[in-house]
Short mmCIF file of C-alpha atoms and ligand atoms in Angstrom, two decimals:
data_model
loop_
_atom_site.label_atom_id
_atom_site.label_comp_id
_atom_site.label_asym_id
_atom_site.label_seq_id
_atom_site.Cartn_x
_atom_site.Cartn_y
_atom_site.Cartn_z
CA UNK A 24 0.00 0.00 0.00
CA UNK A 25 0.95 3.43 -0.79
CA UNK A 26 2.95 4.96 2.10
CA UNK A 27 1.42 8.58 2.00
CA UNK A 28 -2.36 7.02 3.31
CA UNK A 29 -1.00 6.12 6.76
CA UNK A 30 -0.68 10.04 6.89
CA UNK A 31 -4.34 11.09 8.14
CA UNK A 32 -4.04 14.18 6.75
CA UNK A 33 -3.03 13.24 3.00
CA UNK A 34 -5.84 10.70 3.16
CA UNK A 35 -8.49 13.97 4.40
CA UNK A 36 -6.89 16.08 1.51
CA UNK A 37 -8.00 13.07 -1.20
CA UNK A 38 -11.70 12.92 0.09
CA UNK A 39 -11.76 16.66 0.01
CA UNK A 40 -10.26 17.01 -3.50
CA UNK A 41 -12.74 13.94 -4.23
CA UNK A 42 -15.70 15.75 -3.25
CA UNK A 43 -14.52 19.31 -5.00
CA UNK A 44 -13.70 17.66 -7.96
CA UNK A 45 -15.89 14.75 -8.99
CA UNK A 46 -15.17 13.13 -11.73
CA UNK A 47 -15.32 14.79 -15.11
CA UNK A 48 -18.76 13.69 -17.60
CA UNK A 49 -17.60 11.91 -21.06
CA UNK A 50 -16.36 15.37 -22.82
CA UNK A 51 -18.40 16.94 -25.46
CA UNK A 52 -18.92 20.68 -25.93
CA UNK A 53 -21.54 22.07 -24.16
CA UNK A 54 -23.33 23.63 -27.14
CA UNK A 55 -23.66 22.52 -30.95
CA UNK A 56 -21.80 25.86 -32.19
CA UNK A 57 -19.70 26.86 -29.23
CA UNK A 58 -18.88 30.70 -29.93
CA UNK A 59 -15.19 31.96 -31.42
CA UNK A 60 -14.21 35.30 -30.86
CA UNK A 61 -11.38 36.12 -32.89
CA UNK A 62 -9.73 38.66 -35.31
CA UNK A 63 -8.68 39.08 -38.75
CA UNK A 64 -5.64 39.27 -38.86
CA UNK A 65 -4.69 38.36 -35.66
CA UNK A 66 -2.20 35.21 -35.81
CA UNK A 67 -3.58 33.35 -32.76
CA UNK A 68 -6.90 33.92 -34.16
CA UNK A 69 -5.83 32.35 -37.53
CA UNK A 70 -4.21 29.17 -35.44
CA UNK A 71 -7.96 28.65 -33.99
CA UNK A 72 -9.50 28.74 -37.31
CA UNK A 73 -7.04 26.43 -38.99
CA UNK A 74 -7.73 24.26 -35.57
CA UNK A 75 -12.04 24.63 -36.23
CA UNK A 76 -10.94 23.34 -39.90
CA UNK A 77 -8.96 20.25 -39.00
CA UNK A 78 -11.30 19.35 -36.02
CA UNK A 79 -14.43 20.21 -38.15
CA UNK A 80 -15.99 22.31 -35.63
CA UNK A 81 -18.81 23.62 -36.69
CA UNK A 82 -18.56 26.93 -34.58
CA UNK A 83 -20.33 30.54 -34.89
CA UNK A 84 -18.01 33.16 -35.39
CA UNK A 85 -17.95 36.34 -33.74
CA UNK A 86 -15.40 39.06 -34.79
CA UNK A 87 -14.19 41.22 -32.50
CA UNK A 88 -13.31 44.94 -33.27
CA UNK A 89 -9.75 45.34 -31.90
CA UNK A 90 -9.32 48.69 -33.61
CA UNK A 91 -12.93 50.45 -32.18
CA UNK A 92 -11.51 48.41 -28.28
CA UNK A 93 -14.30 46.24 -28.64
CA UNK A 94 -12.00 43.92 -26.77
CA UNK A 95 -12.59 46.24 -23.35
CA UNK A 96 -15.90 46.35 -23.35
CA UNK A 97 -17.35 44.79 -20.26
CA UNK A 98 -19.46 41.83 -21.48
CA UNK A 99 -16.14 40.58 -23.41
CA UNK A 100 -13.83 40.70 -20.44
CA UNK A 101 -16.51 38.36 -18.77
CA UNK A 102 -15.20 36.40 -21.64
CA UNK A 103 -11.51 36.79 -21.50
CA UNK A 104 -9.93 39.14 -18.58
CA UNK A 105 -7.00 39.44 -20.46
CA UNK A 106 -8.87 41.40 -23.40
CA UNK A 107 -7.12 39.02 -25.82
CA UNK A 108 -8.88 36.83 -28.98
CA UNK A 109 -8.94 34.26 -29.68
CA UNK A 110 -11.43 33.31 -26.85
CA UNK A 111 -14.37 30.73 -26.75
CA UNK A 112 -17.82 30.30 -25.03
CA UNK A 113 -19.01 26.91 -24.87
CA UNK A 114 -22.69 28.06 -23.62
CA UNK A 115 -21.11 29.63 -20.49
CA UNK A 116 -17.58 27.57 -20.24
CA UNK A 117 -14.86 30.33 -21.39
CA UNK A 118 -11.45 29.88 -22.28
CA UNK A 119 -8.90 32.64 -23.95
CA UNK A 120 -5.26 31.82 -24.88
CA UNK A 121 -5.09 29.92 -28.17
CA UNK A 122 -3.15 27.16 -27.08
CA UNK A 123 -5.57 26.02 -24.40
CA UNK A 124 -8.33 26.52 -26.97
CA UNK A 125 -6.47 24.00 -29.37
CA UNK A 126 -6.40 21.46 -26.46
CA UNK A 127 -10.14 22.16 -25.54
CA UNK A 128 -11.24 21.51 -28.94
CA UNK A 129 -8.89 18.74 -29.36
CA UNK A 130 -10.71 16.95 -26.08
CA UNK A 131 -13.66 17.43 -27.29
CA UNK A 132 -13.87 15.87 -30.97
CA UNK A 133 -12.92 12.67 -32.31
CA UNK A 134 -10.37 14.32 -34.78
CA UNK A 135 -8.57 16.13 -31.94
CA UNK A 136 -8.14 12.48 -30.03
CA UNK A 137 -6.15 11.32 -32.69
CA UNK A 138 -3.93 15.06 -32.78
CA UNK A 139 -4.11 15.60 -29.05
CA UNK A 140 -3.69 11.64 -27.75
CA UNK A 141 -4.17 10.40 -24.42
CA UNK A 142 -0.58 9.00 -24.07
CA UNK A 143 0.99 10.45 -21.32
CA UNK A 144 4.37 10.43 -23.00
CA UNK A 145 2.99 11.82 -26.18
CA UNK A 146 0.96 14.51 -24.51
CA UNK A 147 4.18 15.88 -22.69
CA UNK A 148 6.10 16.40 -26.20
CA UNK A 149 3.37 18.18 -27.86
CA UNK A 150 2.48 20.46 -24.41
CA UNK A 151 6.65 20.89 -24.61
CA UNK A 152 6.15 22.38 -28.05
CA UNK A 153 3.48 24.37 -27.32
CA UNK A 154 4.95 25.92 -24.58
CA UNK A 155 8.29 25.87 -26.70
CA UNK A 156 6.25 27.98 -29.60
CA UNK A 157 4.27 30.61 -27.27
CA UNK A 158 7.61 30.50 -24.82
CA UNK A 159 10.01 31.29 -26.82
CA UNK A 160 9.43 30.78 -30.92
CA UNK A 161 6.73 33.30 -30.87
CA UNK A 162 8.34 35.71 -28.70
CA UNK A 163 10.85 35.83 -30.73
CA UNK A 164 9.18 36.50 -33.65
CA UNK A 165 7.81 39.18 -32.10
CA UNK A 166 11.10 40.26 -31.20
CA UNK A 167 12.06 40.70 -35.18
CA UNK A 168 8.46 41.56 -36.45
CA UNK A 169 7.00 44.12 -33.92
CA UNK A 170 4.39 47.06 -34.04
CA UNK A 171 6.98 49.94 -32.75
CA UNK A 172 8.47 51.15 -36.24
CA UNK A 173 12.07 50.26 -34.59
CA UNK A 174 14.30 47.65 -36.31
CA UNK A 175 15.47 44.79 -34.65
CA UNK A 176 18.64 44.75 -33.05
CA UNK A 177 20.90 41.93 -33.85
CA UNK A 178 20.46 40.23 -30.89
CA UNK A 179 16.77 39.93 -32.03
CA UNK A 180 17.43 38.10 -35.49
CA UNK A 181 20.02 35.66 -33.79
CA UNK A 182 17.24 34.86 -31.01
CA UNK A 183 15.07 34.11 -33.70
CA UNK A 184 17.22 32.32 -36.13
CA UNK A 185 18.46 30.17 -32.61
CA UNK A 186 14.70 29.23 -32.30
CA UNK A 187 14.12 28.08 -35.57
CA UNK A 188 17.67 26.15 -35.23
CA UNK A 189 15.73 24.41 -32.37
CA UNK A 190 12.73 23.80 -34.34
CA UNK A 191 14.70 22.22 -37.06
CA UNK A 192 16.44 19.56 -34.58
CA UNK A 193 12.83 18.89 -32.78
CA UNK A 194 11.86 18.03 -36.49
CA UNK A 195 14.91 16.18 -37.61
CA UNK A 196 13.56 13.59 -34.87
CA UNK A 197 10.29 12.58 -36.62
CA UNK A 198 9.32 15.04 -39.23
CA UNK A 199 6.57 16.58 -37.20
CA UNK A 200 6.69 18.69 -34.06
CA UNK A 201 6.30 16.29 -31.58
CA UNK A 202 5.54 12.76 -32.27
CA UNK A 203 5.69 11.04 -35.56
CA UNK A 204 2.28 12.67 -37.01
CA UNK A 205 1.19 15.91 -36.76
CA UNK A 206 -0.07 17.28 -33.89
CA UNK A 207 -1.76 19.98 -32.16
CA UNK A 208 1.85 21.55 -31.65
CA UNK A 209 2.12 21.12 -35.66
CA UNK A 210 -0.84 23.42 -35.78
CA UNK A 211 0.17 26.16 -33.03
CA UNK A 212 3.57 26.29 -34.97
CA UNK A 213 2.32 26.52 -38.26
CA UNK A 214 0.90 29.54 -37.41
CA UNK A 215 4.73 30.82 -36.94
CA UNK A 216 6.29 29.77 -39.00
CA UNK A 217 3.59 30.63 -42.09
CA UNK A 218 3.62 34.17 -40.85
CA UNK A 219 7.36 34.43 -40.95
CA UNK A 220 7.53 32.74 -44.65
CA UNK A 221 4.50 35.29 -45.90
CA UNK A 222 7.17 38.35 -44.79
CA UNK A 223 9.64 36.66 -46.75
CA UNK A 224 11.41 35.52 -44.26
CA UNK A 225 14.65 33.31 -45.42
CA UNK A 226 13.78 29.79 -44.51
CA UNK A 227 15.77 28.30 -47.05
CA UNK A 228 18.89 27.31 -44.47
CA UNK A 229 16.46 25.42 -42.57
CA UNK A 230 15.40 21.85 -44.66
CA UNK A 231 13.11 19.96 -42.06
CA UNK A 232 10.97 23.41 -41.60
CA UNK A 233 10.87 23.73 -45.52
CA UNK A 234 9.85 19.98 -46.15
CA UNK A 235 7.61 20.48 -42.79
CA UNK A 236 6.12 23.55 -44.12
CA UNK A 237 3.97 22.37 -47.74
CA UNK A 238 2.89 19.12 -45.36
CA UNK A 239 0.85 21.21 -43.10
CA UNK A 240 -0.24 23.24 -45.18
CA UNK A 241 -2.13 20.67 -47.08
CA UNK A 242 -3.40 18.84 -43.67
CA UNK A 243 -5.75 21.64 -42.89
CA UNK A 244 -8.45 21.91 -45.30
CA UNK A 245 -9.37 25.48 -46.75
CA UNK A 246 -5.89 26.34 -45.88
CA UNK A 247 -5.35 29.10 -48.69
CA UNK A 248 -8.98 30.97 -47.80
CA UNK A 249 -7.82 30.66 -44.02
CA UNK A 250 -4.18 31.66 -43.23
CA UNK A 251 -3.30 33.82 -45.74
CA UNK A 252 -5.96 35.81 -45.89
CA UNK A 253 -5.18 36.19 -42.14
CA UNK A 254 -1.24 36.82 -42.82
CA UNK A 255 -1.73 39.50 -45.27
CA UNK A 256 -4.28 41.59 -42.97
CA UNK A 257 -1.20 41.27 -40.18
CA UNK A 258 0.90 42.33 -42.89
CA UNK A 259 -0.73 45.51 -43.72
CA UNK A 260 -1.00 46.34 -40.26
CA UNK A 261 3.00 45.87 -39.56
CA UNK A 262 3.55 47.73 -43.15
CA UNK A 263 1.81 50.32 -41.68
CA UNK A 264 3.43 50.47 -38.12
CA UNK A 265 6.73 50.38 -40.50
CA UNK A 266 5.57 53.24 -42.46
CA UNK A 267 4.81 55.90 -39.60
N1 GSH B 10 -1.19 34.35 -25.76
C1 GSH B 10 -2.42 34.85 -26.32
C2 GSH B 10 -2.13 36.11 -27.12
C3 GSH B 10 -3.39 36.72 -27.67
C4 GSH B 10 -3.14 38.13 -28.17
O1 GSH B 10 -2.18 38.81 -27.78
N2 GSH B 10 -4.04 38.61 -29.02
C5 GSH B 10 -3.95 39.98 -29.51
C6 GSH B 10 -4.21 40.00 -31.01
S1 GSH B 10 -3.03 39.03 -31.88
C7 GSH B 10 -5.04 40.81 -28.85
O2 GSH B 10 -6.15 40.36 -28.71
N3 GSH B 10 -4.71 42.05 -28.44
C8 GSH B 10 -5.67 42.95 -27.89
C9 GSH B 10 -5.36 43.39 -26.51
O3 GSH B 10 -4.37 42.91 -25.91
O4 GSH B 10 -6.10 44.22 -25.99
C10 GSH B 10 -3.07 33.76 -27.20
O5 GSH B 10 -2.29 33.00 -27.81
O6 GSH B 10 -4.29 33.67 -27.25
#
C-alpha cells in the first residue's frame, strides 16, 4: 500500500479534493456551435481557425473589433480578462489563450483524439512544443516583427534564427513537431512559422521546416482561404506600423 495514506491528513486532503472535484462527464462541448471570438488578422486567431478546420468544428463566429476596443468592453472581459482573442464560449464555459483553446477543442472531438492523444508520453512532447512555440518561438518573432516602427537589433534576429535552429532539430527527430504525425503543436507552430515565410522571411537554411512547411499546409483543409488571408491583414498592419 501506498505509504502517503497512513498520513491522516493526506488521506483527508484526497476525500476533500474527491468531493470538490468529482469526476469529469464523457467530454463533449456544451453547445452545438460553441462561440469563437477572434480577429482578422490576428495570428492566434488564424491558429484557432485552422484548428475549427482540421477538427471540423462547426462553430459561430464572432469578430471582435480590436481597432474600435471592442476587446474592453465589459461583457467581453466576462469572456476573456486578459482582453485578448482568440477566446471561446461553450454556452457559459470560457477559455482565452489559443493554445488552451487547441487542447479544448482537441478533447472534445474525435479528430482532436487522434492530434491531441491520451498517451501520457505523447501529450508531454506536444504540451513541450506548445509551450516551446508561445515561450520562446513566438516571442521571438515578435522580437524581429514588432508594431513599434524600430528595427530589430541583432540580438533579435540571432534569437530568432536560434529558435528556428531548435525547431529544425525537434523536427529532424520525426518530421513533425512532436511525435511522428502531426499534432496539435504542428498546428500552433504553423501559425509561426507561415507568418514568418508570408514576410519573406529566409527559410531556405532550414530543410526539415521547408519539407515540414507544404505538409501542413495541405493537412488543414481550406488552408489558402484561411491563413493567408489572415497573414496579409497582419501584414498591412506591420507595413503600416513600418511606415509611420
Ligand atoms: N497568448 C495569447 C495572445 C493573444 C493576443 O495577444 N491577441 C492579440 C491579437 S493578436 C489581442 O487580442 N490584443 C488585444 C489586446 O491585448 O487588448 C493567445 O495566444 O491567445
Amino acid at each position: 500500500m501506498y505509504r502517503a495514506l497512513q498520513n491522516p491528513w493526506i488521506v483527508i486532503a484526497i476525500v476533500f479534493e474527491t468531493m470538490a472535484c468529482p469526476p469529469p462527464p464523457p467530454p463533449r462541448f456544451r453547445s452545438n456551435n460553441p462561440d469563437v471570438y477572434y480577429t482578422p488578422g490576428s495570428p492566434p486567431s488564424g491558429m484557432i481557425l485552422m484548428a475549427l478546420k482540421v477538427m471540423e468544428v462547426d462553430a459561430n463566429l464572432k469578430r471582435v473589433d480590436l481597432a474600435n476596443q471592442e476587446q474592453m468592453k465589459p461583457e467581453y472581459l466576462k469572456i476573456n480578462p486578459q482582453h485578448t482573442v482568440p477566446a471561446m464560449d461553450d454556452n457559459g464555459f470560457t477559455i482565452g489563450e489559443s493554445r488552451a483553446i487547441l487542447a479544448y477543442l482537441a478533447e472534445m472531438t474525435p479528430i482532436g483524439k487522434l492530434i491531441y492523444p491520451r498517451c501520457p508520453w505523447k501529450r508531454a512532447k506536444i504540451n513541450e512544443m506548445l509551450y516551446f512555440d508561445v515561450g520562446r518561438l513566438y516571442p521571438h518573432f515578435q522580437g524581429v516583427y514588432d508594431f513599434s516602427g524600430k528595427n530589430p537589433s541583432d540580438q533579435d534576429k540571432t534569437r530568432l534564427s536560434e529558435s528556428l535552429g531548435m525547431f529544425e532539430e525537434y523536427l529532424s527527430r520525426n518530421g513533425w513537431a512532436a511525435t511522428d504525425c502531426m499534432t496539435i503543436a504542428d498546428l500552433s507552430l504553423l501559425t509561426t512559422v507561415s507568418l514568418l515565410e508570408h514576410l519573406g522571411y529566409n527559410l531556405s537554411n532550414y530543410t526539415r521546416i521547408a519539407e515540414w512547411l507544404p505538409k501542413m499546409k495541405a493537412t488543414v483543409p481550406d488552408y489558402q482561404s484561411v491563413n493567408p488571408p489572415n497573414m496579409d491583414a497582419w501584414k498591412a498592419m506591420y507595413d503600416a506600423s513600418r511606415s509611420k
